[in-house]
Amino acid sequence: MNKWLKALLFLLGAAFLTRLIPFSGWFRILDTMFHELGHALLTLIMSGSVLRIELNPDHSGVTYSLLQPGWSQITVSLAGYIVSSLCSIVMFYGYYKQKQGAGLIVISSLALITIVLFVHSGYGLWWLLIFILLNVLIYFLGERVRNFYYLLLAFLCLEESVVGPIFLLAQSIISPSQAGDATNLANMTILPAVVWALLFVLIACICARLALQFYWKSGNRSSGLSTRKSKTM
């Protein structure tokens, strides 16, 4: 089977199955956190200042910042979707390397940094606090529960990193003036919002395939171990 088709079918199946898990929508805000942290990080790299970040229950988010006009604003607007896509690769790489525990520690640390530096009130603050406490609880419940929980978070982030740009693309066609980062980029360049949205979709699909390759490699490794064990019996 074509690898792109396999990745698409796998994503569709995972998106359907994870939505059957209670409260899975609540955890999808993790991808929003990655997205907004991407904006914040690039703002700081470009010598700007981040005023605050808002995380909303509808999975949307906003980063308020001060930045000099020019290429720095374009870079910051590009960062959100790209960083969230890259984070999905990192999470599945951690799963492939069997570093789920370390992965939870890193994610929780990022959530804590987000609280300390950027999110000081509102829904986002409570979400981050509960998320950190839940991660700590899961960490000490044992390896099997921890691994399942980490993989669930990885798939939810992967799905959101692809679905977000697809919805952005639809919005850029229906209402180009309300297409978030794509609209911002269109206002700063000669390219329309739909072109920027297509770029985000392309990057998300490439990153999703790379992330799934790590997942498939981990499955092949497990199968190989089972085969070798059976031969030694």
PDB file of N, CA, C and O in Angstrom, residues 48-123:
ATOM      1  N   GLY A  48      11.279  40.050  20.622  1.00  0.00           N
ATOM      2  CA  GLY A  48      10.014  40.643  21.006  1.00  0.00           C
ATOM      3  C   GLY A  48       9.681  40.280  22.438  1.00  0.00           C
ATOM      4  O   GLY A  48      10.475  39.643  23.135  1.00  0.00           O
ATOM      5  N   SER A  49       8.517  40.683  22.900  1.00  0.00           N
ATOM      6  CA  SER A  49       8.074  40.345  24.252  1.00  0.00           C
ATOM      7  C   SER A  49       6.686  39.734  24.199  1.00  0.00           C
ATOM      8  O   SER A  49       5.829  40.185  23.421  1.00  0.00           O
ATOM      9  N   VAL A  50       6.480  38.721  25.006  1.00  0.00           N
ATOM     10  CA  VAL A  50       5.183  38.034  25.073  1.00  0.00           C
ATOM     11  C   VAL A  50       4.414  38.571  26.272  1.00  0.00           C
ATOM     12  O   VAL A  50       4.894  38.504  27.406  1.00  0.00           O
ATOM     13  N   LEU A  51       3.239  39.108  26.028  1.00  0.00           N
ATOM     14  CA  LEU A  51       2.426  39.662  27.100  1.00  0.00           C
ATOM     15  C   LEU A  51       1.687  38.571  27.860  1.00  0.00           C
ATOM     16  O   LEU A  51       1.743  38.484  29.078  1.00  0.00           O
ATOM     17  N   ARG A  52       1.013  37.698  27.112  1.00  0.00           N
ATOM     18  CA  ARG A  52       0.296  36.584  27.738  1.00  0.00           C
ATOM     19  C   ARG A  52      -0.195  35.622  26.668  1.00  0.00           C
ATOM     20  O   ARG A  52      -0.218  35.963  25.476  1.00  0.00           O
ATOM     21  N   ILE A  53      -0.577  34.441  27.126  1.00  0.00           N
ATOM     22  CA  ILE A  53      -1.187  33.435  26.260  1.00  0.00           C
ATOM     23  C   ILE A  53      -2.539  33.060  26.846  1.00  0.00           C
ATOM     24  O   ILE A  53      -2.684  32.918  28.058  1.00  0.00           O
ATOM     25  N   GLU A  54      -3.519  32.890  25.980  1.00  0.00           N
ATOM     26  CA  GLU A  54      -4.833  32.422  26.399  1.00  0.00           C
ATOM     27  C   GLU A  54      -5.124  31.079  25.740  1.00  0.00           C
ATOM     28  O   GLU A  54      -4.923  30.922  24.533  1.00  0.00           O
ATOM     29  N   LEU A  55      -5.578  30.111  26.534  1.00  0.00           N
ATOM     30  CA  LEU A  55      -6.018  28.808  26.031  1.00  0.00           C
ATOM     31  C   LEU A  55      -7.505  28.692  26.317  1.00  0.00           C
ATOM     32  O   LEU A  55      -7.942  28.866  27.460  1.00  0.00           O
ATOM     33  N   ASN A  56      -8.287  28.377  25.303  1.00  0.00           N
ATOM     34  CA  ASN A  56      -9.735  28.381  25.429  1.00  0.00           C
ATOM     35  C   ASN A  56     -10.321  26.972  25.340  1.00  0.00           C
ATOM     36  O   ASN A  56      -9.729  26.086  24.717  1.00  0.00           O
ATOM     37  N   PRO A  57     -11.493  26.749  25.939  1.00  0.00           N
ATOM     38  CA  PRO A  57     -12.095  25.408  25.947  1.00  0.00           C
ATOM     39  C   PRO A  57     -12.482  24.883  24.568  1.00  0.00           C
ATOM     40  O   PRO A  57     -12.686  23.675  24.403  1.00  0.00           O
ATOM     41  N   ASP A  58     -12.604  25.782  23.569  1.00  0.00           N
ATOM     42  CA  ASP A  58     -12.934  25.325  22.214  1.00  0.00           C
ATOM     43  C   ASP A  58     -11.685  24.947  21.422  1.00  0.00           C
ATOM     44  O   ASP A  58     -11.738  24.818  20.193  1.00  0.00           O
ATOM     45  N   HIS A  59     -10.543  24.777  22.112  1.00  0.00           N
ATOM     46  CA  HIS A  59      -9.250  24.378  21.533  1.00  0.00           C
ATOM     47  C   HIS A  59      -8.552  25.513  20.795  1.00  0.00           C
ATOM     48  O   HIS A  59      -7.512  25.280  20.171  1.00  0.00           O
ATOM     49  N   SER A  60      -9.093  26.713  20.862  1.00  0.00           N
ATOM     50  CA  SER A  60      -8.418  27.853  20.256  1.00  0.00           C
ATOM     51  C   SER A  60      -7.468  28.479  21.269  1.00  0.00           C
ATOM     52  O   SER A  60      -7.539  28.189  22.470  1.00  0.00           O
ATOM     53  N   GLY A  61      -6.597  29.316  20.789  1.00  0.00           N
ATOM     54  CA  GLY A  61      -5.650  29.994  21.662  1.00  0.00           C
ATOM     55  C   GLY A  61      -5.165  31.288  21.029  1.00  0.00           C
ATOM     56  O   GLY A  61      -5.263  31.470  19.807  1.00  0.00           O
ATOM     57  N   VAL A  62      -4.655  32.178  21.853  1.00  0.00           N
ATOM     58  CA  VAL A  62      -4.146  33.459  21.366  1.00  0.00           C
ATOM     59  C   VAL A  62      -2.868  33.806  22.125  1.00  0.00           C
ATOM     60  O   VAL A  62      -2.805  33.629  23.348  1.00  0.00           O
ATOM     61  N   THR A  63      -1.874  34.254  21.395  1.00  0.00           N
ATOM     62  CA  THR A  63      -0.646  34.757  22.005  1.00  0.00           C
ATOM     63  C   THR A  63      -0.574  36.262  21.763  1.00  0.00           C
ATOM     64  O   THR A  63      -0.551  36.707  20.613  1.00  0.00           O
ATOM     65  N   TYR A  64      -0.549  37.025  22.843  1.00  0.00           N
ATOM     66  CA  TYR A  64      -0.445  38.476  22.745  1.00  0.00           C
ATOM     67  C   TYR A  64       1.019  38.872  22.925  1.00  0.00           C
ATOM     68  O   TYR A  64       1.640  38.518  23.930  1.00  0.00           O
ATOM     69  N   SER A  65       1.550  39.597  21.957  1.00  0.00           N
ATOM     70  CA  SER A  65       2.974  39.923  22.001  1.00  0.00           C
ATOM     71  C   SER A  65       3.243  41.279  21.382  1.00  0.00           C
ATOM     72  O   SER A  65       2.398  41.843  20.668  1.00  0.00           O
ATOM     73  N   LEU A  66       4.428  41.790  21.653  1.00  0.00           N
ATOM     74  CA  LEU A  66       4.914  43.031  21.051  1.00  0.00           C
ATOM     75  C   LEU A  66       6.126  42.693  20.202  1.00  0.00           C
ATOM     76  O   LEU A  66       7.074  42.062  20.679  1.00  0.00           O
ATOM     77  N   LEU A  67       6.096  43.106  18.938  1.00  0.00           N
ATOM     78  CA  LEU A  67       7.148  42.714  18.008  1.00  0.00           C
ATOM     79  C   LEU A  67       7.305  43.782  16.936  1.00  0.00           C
ATOM     80  O   LEU A  67       6.317  44.379  16.482  1.00  0.00           O
ATOM     81  N   GLN A  68       8.533  44.025  16.538  1.00  0.00           N
ATOM     82  CA  GLN A  68       8.795  44.982  15.474  1.00  0.00           C
ATOM     83  C   GLN A  68       8.217  44.470  14.158  1.00  0.00           C
ATOM     84  O   GLN A  68       8.282  43.279  13.863  1.00  0.00           O
ATOM     85  N   PRO A  69       7.628  45.334  13.336  1.00  0.00           N
ATOM     86  CA  PRO A  69       7.078  44.901  12.050  1.00  0.00           C
ATOM     87  C   PRO A  69       8.178  44.423  11.103  1.00  0.00           C
ATOM     88  O   PRO A  69       9.327  44.820  11.220  1.00  0.00           O
ATOM     89  N   GLY A  70       7.791  43.552  10.168  1.00  0.00           N
ATOM     90  CA  GLY A  70       8.758  43.042   9.197  1.00  0.00           C
ATOM     91  C   GLY A  70       8.799  41.531   9.185  1.00  0.00           C
ATOM     92  O   GLY A  70       7.820  40.848   9.507  1.00  0.00           O
ATOM     93  N   TRP A  71       9.982  41.004   8.837  1.00  0.00           N
ATOM     94  CA  TRP A  71      10.136  39.551   8.710  1.00  0.00           C
ATOM     95  C   TRP A  71       9.931  38.820  10.033  1.00  0.00           C
ATOM     96  O   TRP A  71       9.516  37.667  10.045  1.00  0.00           O
ATOM     97  N   SER A  72      10.204  39.497  11.133  1.00  0.00           N
ATOM     98  CA  SER A  72      10.020  38.843  12.427  1.00  0.00           C
ATOM     99  C   SER A  72       8.559  38.472  12.655  1.00  0.00           C
ATOM    100  O   SER A  72       8.257  37.394  13.187  1.00  0.00           O
ATOM    101  N   GLN A  73       7.624  39.319  12.241  1.00  0.00           N
ATOM    102  CA  GLN A  73       6.210  39.013  12.394  1.00  0.00           C
ATOM    103  C   GLN A  73       5.794  37.837  11.518  1.00  0.00           C
ATOM    104  O   GLN A  73       4.969  37.007  11.923  1.00  0.00           O
ATOM    105  N   ILE A  74       6.358  37.772  10.332  1.00  0.00           N
ATOM    106  CA  ILE A  74       6.054  36.647   9.435  1.00  0.00           C
ATOM    107  C   ILE A  74       6.548  35.344  10.049  1.00  0.00           C
ATOM    108  O   ILE A  74       5.833  34.323  10.049  1.00  0.00           O
ATOM    109  N   THR A  75       7.750  35.364  10.583  1.00  0.00           N
ATOM    110  CA  THR A  75       8.311  34.168  11.207  1.00  0.00           C
ATOM    111  C   THR A  75       7.477  33.701  12.386  1.00  0.00           C
ATOM    112  O   THR A  75       7.203  32.500  12.540  1.00  0.00           O
ATOM    113  N   VAL A  76       7.054  34.637  13.210  1.00  0.00           N
ATOM    114  CA  VAL A  76       6.240  34.289  14.379  1.00  0.00           C
ATOM    115  C   VAL A  76       4.897  33.708  13.949  1.00  0.00           C
ATOM    116  O   VAL A  76       4.407  32.739  14.536  1.00  0.00           O
ATOM    117  N   SER A  77       4.275  34.280  12.919  1.00  0.00           N
ATOM    118  CA  SER A  77       2.988  33.770  12.437  1.00  0.00           C
ATOM    119  C   SER A  77       3.119  32.374  11.848  1.00  0.00           C
ATOM    120  O   SER A  77       2.186  31.570  11.925  1.00  0.00           O
ATOM    121  N   LEU A  78       4.257  32.072  11.268  1.00  0.00           N
ATOM    122  CA  LEU A  78       4.493  30.730  10.716  1.00  0.00           C
ATOM    123  C   LEU A  78       4.705  29.683  11.809  1.00  0.00           C
ATOM    124  O   LEU A  78       4.436  28.497  11.609  1.00  0.00           O
ATOM    125  N   ALA A  79       5.173  30.118  12.965  1.00  0.00           N
ATOM    126  CA  ALA A  79       5.684  29.184  13.967  1.00  0.00           C
ATOM    127  C   ALA A  79       4.634  28.272  14.581  1.00  0.00           C
ATOM    128  O   ALA A  79       4.904  27.102  14.868  1.00  0.00           O
ATOM    129  N   GLY A  80       3.418  28.776  14.802  1.00  0.00           N
ATOM    130  CA  GLY A  80       2.433  28.012  15.565  1.00  0.00           C
ATOM    131  C   GLY A  80       2.142  26.629  15.004  1.00  0.00           C
ATOM    132  O   GLY A  80       2.356  25.607  15.676  1.00  0.00           O
ATOM    133  N   TYR A  81       1.654  26.566  13.784  1.00  0.00           N
ATOM    134  CA  TYR A  81       1.297  25.280  13.181  1.00  0.00           C
ATOM    135  C   TYR A  81       2.520  24.407  12.936  1.00  0.00           C
ATOM    136  O   TYR A  81       2.458  23.175  13.076  1.00  0.00           O
ATOM    137  N   ILE A  82       3.626  25.023  12.571  1.00  0.00           N
ATOM    138  CA  ILE A  82       4.831  24.240  12.301  1.00  0.00           C
ATOM    139  C   ILE A  82       5.364  23.604  13.577  1.00  0.00           C
ATOM    140  O   ILE A  82       5.723  22.419  13.594  1.00  0.00           O
ATOM    141  N   VAL A  83       5.405  24.363  14.667  1.00  0.00           N
ATOM    142  CA  VAL A  83       5.901  23.824  15.937  1.00  0.00           C
ATOM    143  C   VAL A  83       5.004  22.702  16.439  1.00  0.00           C
ATOM    144  O   VAL A  83       5.488  21.669  16.926  1.00  0.00           O
ATOM    145  N   SER A  84       3.684  22.860  16.341  1.00  0.00           N
ATOM    146  CA  SER A  84       2.791  21.802  16.807  1.00  0.00           C
ATOM    147  C   SER A  84       2.973  20.524  15.984  1.00  0.00           C
ATOM    148  O   SER A  84       2.915  19.411  16.522  1.00  0.00           O
ATOM    149  N   SER A  85       3.231  20.663  14.695  1.00  0.00           N
ATOM    150  CA  SER A  85       3.501  19.488  13.851  1.00  0.00           C
ATOM    151  C   SER A  85       4.814  18.821  14.234  1.00  0.00           C
ATOM    152  O   SER A  85       4.907  17.584  14.295  1.00  0.00           O
ATOM    153  N   LEU A  86       5.834  19.627  14.495  1.00  0.00           N
ATOM    154  CA  LEU A  86       7.124  19.076  14.906  1.00  0.00           C
ATOM    155  C   LEU A  86       7.020  18.378  16.266  1.00  0.00           C
ATOM    156  O   LEU A  86       7.679  17.354  16.500  1.00  0.00           O
ATOM    157  N   CYS A  87       6.194  18.919  17.156  1.00  0.00           N
ATOM    158  CA  CYS A  87       6.018  18.298  18.474  1.00  0.00           C
ATOM    159  C   CYS A  87       5.412  16.905  18.359  1.00  0.00           C
ATOM    160  O   CYS A  87       5.737  16.019  19.158  1.00  0.00           O
ATOM    161  N   SER A  88       4.545  16.698  17.370  1.00  0.00           N
ATOM    162  CA  SER A  88       3.978  15.358  17.189  1.00  0.00           C
ATOM    163  C   SER A  88       5.065  14.364  16.792  1.00  0.00           C
ATOM    164  O   SER A  88       5.046  13.207  17.234  1.00  0.00           O
ATOM    165  N   ILE A  89       6.024  14.809  15.991  1.00  0.00           N
ATOM    166  CA  ILE A  89       7.148  13.928  15.632  1.00  0.00           C
ATOM    167  C   ILE A  89       7.962  13.591  16.870  1.00  0.00           C
ATOM    168  O   ILE A  89       8.322  12.433  17.106  1.00  0.00           O
ATOM    169  N   VAL A  90       8.253  14.606  17.682  1.00  0.00           N
ATOM    170  CA  VAL A  90       9.056  14.398  18.888  1.00  0.00           C
ATOM    171  C   VAL A  90       8.364  13.424  19.842  1.00  0.00           C
ATOM    172  O   VAL A  90       9.005  12.546  20.434  1.00  0.00           O
ATOM    173  N   MET A  91       7.046  13.549  19.978  1.00  0.00           N
ATOM    174  CA  MET A  91       6.323  12.659  20.888  1.00  0.00           C
ATOM    175  C   MET A  91       6.383  11.210  20.417  1.00  0.00           C
ATOM    176  O   MET A  91       6.593  10.291  21.214  1.00  0.00           O
ATOM    177  N   PHE A  92       6.216  10.990  19.129  1.00  0.00           N
ATOM    178  CA  PHE A  92       6.279   9.614  18.624  1.00  0.00           C
ATOM    179  C   PHE A  92       7.714   9.080  18.618  1.00  0.00           C
ATOM    180  O   PHE A  92       7.924   7.872  18.762  1.00  0.00           O
ATOM    181  N   TYR A  93       8.670   9.960  18.472  1.00  0.00           N
ATOM    182  CA  TYR A  93      10.064   9.536  18.605  1.00  0.00           C
ATOM    183  C   TYR A  93      10.327   9.063  20.030  1.00  0.00           C
ATOM    184  O   TYR A  93      11.012   8.054  20.236  1.00  0.00           O
ATOM    185  N   GLY A  94       9.780   9.793  21.003  1.00  0.00           N
ATOM    186  CA  GLY A  94       9.907   9.363  22.394  1.00  0.00           C
ATOM    187  C   GLY A  94       9.261   8.013  22.634  1.00  0.00           C
ATOM    188  O   GLY A  94       9.790   7.178  23.376  1.00  0.00           O
ATOM    189  N   TYR A  95       8.123   7.786  21.989  1.00  0.00           N
ATOM    190  CA  TYR A  95       7.459   6.481  22.115  1.00  0.00           C
ATOM    191  C   TYR A  95       8.318   5.384  21.496  1.00  0.00           C
ATOM    192  O   TYR A  95       8.458   4.296  22.061  1.00  0.00           O
ATOM    193  N   TYR A  96       8.900   5.674  20.335  1.00  0.00           N
ATOM    194  CA  TYR A  96       9.758   4.704  19.661  1.00  0.00           C
ATOM    195  C   TYR A  96      10.971   4.357  20.516  1.00  0.00           C
ATOM    196  O   TYR A  96      11.394   3.194  20.587  1.00  0.00           O
ATOM    197  N   LYS A  97      11.517   5.352  21.207  1.00  0.00           N
ATOM    198  CA  LYS A  97      12.680   5.139  22.061  1.00  0.00           C
ATOM    199  C   LYS A  97      12.297   4.629  23.450  1.00  0.00           C
ATOM    200  O   LYS A  97      13.165   4.464  24.308  1.00  0.00           O
ATOM    201  N   GLN A  98      10.999   4.383  23.657  1.00  0.00           N
ATOM    202  CA  GLN A  98      10.487   3.881  24.939  1.00  0.00           C
ATOM    203  C   GLN A  98      10.829   4.837  26.090  1.00  0.00           C
ATOM    204  O   GLN A  98      11.197   4.407  27.180  1.00  0.00           O
ATOM    205  N   LYS A  99      10.647   6.125  25.835  1.00  0.00           N
ATOM    206  CA  LYS A  99      10.915   7.165  26.831  1.00  0.00           C
ATOM    207  C   LYS A  99       9.601   7.859  27.228  1.00  0.00           C
ATOM    208  O   LYS A  99       9.544   9.073  27.388  1.00  0.00           O
ATOM    209  N   GLN A 100       8.557   7.062  27.409  1.00  0.00           N
ATOM    210  CA  GLN A 100       7.258   7.652  27.717  1.00  0.00           C
ATOM    211  C   GLN A 100       7.286   8.415  29.040  1.00  0.00           C
ATOM    212  O   GLN A 100       6.679   9.490  29.152  1.00  0.00           O
ATOM    213  N   GLY A 101       7.952   7.866  30.036  1.00  0.00           N
ATOM    214  CA  GLY A 101       8.045   8.544  31.321  1.00  0.00           C
ATOM    215  C   GLY A 101       8.749   9.879  31.199  1.00  0.00           C
ATOM    216  O   GLY A 101       8.278  10.906  31.719  1.00  0.00           O
ATOM    217  N   ALA A 102       9.883   9.890  30.496  1.00  0.00           N
ATOM    218  CA  ALA A 102      10.616  11.134  30.283  1.00  0.00           C
ATOM    219  C   ALA A 102       9.780  12.113  29.468  1.00  0.00           C
ATOM    220  O   ALA A 102       9.811  13.331  29.699  1.00  0.00           O
ATOM    221  N   GLY A 103       9.014  11.581  28.527  1.00  0.00           N
ATOM    222  CA  GLY A 103       8.150  12.427  27.717  1.00  0.00           C
ATOM    223  C   GLY A 103       7.100  13.141  28.551  1.00  0.00           C
ATOM    224  O   GLY A 103       6.844  14.333  28.354  1.00  0.00           O
ATOM    225  N   LEU A 104       6.501  12.423  29.493  1.00  0.00           N
ATOM    226  CA  LEU A 104       5.516  13.048  30.373  1.00  0.00           C
ATOM    227  C   LEU A 104       6.149  14.140  31.240  1.00  0.00           C
ATOM    228  O   LEU A 104       5.537  15.178  31.496  1.00  0.00           O
ATOM    229  N   ILE A 105       7.364  13.881  31.681  1.00  0.00           N
ATOM    230  CA  ILE A 105       8.070  14.893  32.486  1.00  0.00           C
ATOM    231  C   ILE A 105       8.322  16.150  31.655  1.00  0.00           C
ATOM    232  O   ILE A 105       8.116  17.281  32.125  1.00  0.00           O
ATOM    233  N   VAL A 106       8.743  15.977  30.401  1.00  0.00           N
ATOM    234  CA  VAL A 106       9.015  17.123  29.531  1.00  0.00           C
ATOM    235  C   VAL A 106       7.735  17.904  29.255  1.00  0.00           C
ATOM    236  O   VAL A 106       7.705  19.143  29.336  1.00  0.00           O
ATOM    237  N   ILE A 107       6.646  17.183  28.933  1.00  0.00           N
ATOM    238  CA  ILE A 107       5.374  17.848  28.647  1.00  0.00           C
ATOM    239  C   ILE A 107       4.878  18.616  29.867  1.00  0.00           C
ATOM    240  O   ILE A 107       4.419  19.760  29.764  1.00  0.00           O
ATOM    241  N   SER A 108       4.979  17.983  31.030  1.00  0.00           N
ATOM    242  CA  SER A 108       4.548  18.652  32.271  1.00  0.00           C
ATOM    243  C   SER A 108       5.408  19.868  32.561  1.00  0.00           C
ATOM    244  O   SER A 108       4.911  20.894  33.038  1.00  0.00           O
ATOM    245  N   SER A 109       6.701  19.769  32.283  1.00  0.00           N
ATOM    246  CA  SER A 109       7.602  20.908  32.494  1.00  0.00           C
ATOM    247  C   SER A 109       7.243  22.064  31.573  1.00  0.00           C
ATOM    248  O   SER A 109       7.265  23.234  31.989  1.00  0.00           O
ATOM    249  N   LEU A 110       6.888  21.762  30.326  1.00  0.00           N
ATOM    250  CA  LEU A 110       6.465  22.811  29.396  1.00  0.00           C
ATOM    251  C   LEU A 110       5.174  23.472  29.881  1.00  0.00           C
ATOM    252  O   LEU A 110       5.022  24.699  29.771  1.00  0.00           O
ATOM    253  N   ALA A 111       4.260  22.655  30.411  1.00  0.00           N
ATOM    254  CA  ALA A 111       3.013  23.208  30.942  1.00  0.00           C
ATOM    255  C   ALA A 111       3.302  24.130  32.126  1.00  0.00           C
ATOM    256  O   ALA A 111       2.694  25.207  32.260  1.00  0.00           O
ATOM    257  N   LEU A 112       4.236  23.726  32.981  1.00  0.00           N
ATOM    258  CA  LEU A 112       4.599  24.548  34.139  1.00  0.00           C
ATOM    259  C   LEU A 112       5.260  25.855  33.693  1.00  0.00           C
ATOM    260  O   LEU A 112       4.960  26.932  34.236  1.00  0.00           O
ATOM    261  N   ILE A 113       6.141  25.777  32.709  1.00  0.00           N
ATOM    262  CA  ILE A 113       6.785  26.978  32.171  1.00  0.00           C
ATOM    263  C   ILE A 113       5.736  27.914  31.574  1.00  0.00           C
ATOM    264  O   ILE A 113       5.815  29.145  31.727  1.00  0.00           O
ATOM    265  N   THR A 114       4.740  27.328  30.908  1.00  0.00           N
ATOM    266  CA  THR A 114       3.666  28.132  30.326  1.00  0.00           C
ATOM    267  C   THR A 114       2.911  28.900  31.400  1.00  0.00           C
ATOM    268  O   THR A 114       2.558  30.074  31.219  1.00  0.00           O
ATOM    269  N   ILE A 115       2.676  28.240  32.550  1.00  0.00           N
ATOM    270  CA  ILE A 115       1.999  28.911  33.659  1.00  0.00           C
ATOM    271  C   ILE A 115       2.859  30.043  34.213  1.00  0.00           C
ATOM    272  O   ILE A 115       2.395  31.172  34.413  1.00  0.00           O
ATOM    273  N   VAL A 116       4.120  29.750  34.452  1.00  0.00           N
ATOM    274  CA  VAL A 116       5.016  30.731  35.077  1.00  0.00           C
ATOM    275  C   VAL A 116       5.213  31.960  34.198  1.00  0.00           C
ATOM    276  O   VAL A 116       5.207  33.104  34.690  1.00  0.00           O
ATOM    277  N   LEU A 117       5.339  31.756  32.897  1.00  0.00           N
ATOM    278  CA  LEU A 117       5.709  32.852  32.013  1.00  0.00           C
ATOM    279  C   LEU A 117       4.540  33.514  31.282  1.00  0.00           C
ATOM    280  O   LEU A 117       4.568  34.730  31.044  1.00  0.00           O
ATOM    281  N   PHE A 118       3.528  32.723  30.927  1.00  0.00           N
ATOM    282  CA  PHE A 118       2.571  33.249  29.955  1.00  0.00           C
ATOM    283  C   PHE A 118       1.095  33.193  30.347  1.00  0.00           C
ATOM    284  O   PHE A 118       0.324  34.051  29.929  1.00  0.00           O
ATOM    285  N   VAL A 119       0.666  32.170  31.074  1.00  0.00           N
ATOM    286  CA  VAL A 119      -0.762  31.999  31.370  1.00  0.00           C
ATOM    287  C   VAL A 119      -0.981  32.191  32.865  1.00  0.00           C
ATOM    288  O   VAL A 119      -0.568  31.354  33.671  1.00  0.00           O
ATOM    289  N   HIS A 120      -1.655  33.266  33.228  1.00  0.00           N
ATOM    290  CA  HIS A 120      -1.793  33.601  34.640  1.00  0.00           C
ATOM    291  C   HIS A 120      -3.242  33.655  35.114  1.00  0.00           C
ATOM    292  O   HIS A 120      -3.493  33.917  36.292  1.00  0.00           O
ATOM    293  N   SER A 121      -4.197  33.430  34.221  1.00  0.00           N
ATOM    294  CA  SER A 121      -5.596  33.485  34.627  1.00  0.00           C
ATOM    295  C   SER A 121      -6.456  32.774  33.590  1.00  0.00           C
ATOM    296  O   SER A 121      -5.971  32.374  32.528  1.00  0.00           O
ATOM    297  N   GLY A 122      -7.742  32.635  33.916  1.00  0.00           N
ATOM    298  CA  GLY A 122      -8.700  32.106  32.967  1.00  0.00           C
ATOM    299  C   GLY A 122      -8.697  30.589  32.859  1.00  0.00           C
ATOM    300  O   GLY A 122      -8.067  29.875  33.642  1.00  0.00           O
ATOM    301  N   TYR A 123      -9.406  30.099  31.852  1.00  0.00           N
ATOM    302  CA  TYR A 123      -9.550  28.661  31.630  1.00  0.00           C
ATOM    303  C   TYR A 123      -8.203  27.985  31.438  1.00  0.00           C
ATOM    304  O   TYR A 123      -7.969  26.890  31.943  1.00  0.00           O
TER     305      TYR A 123
END
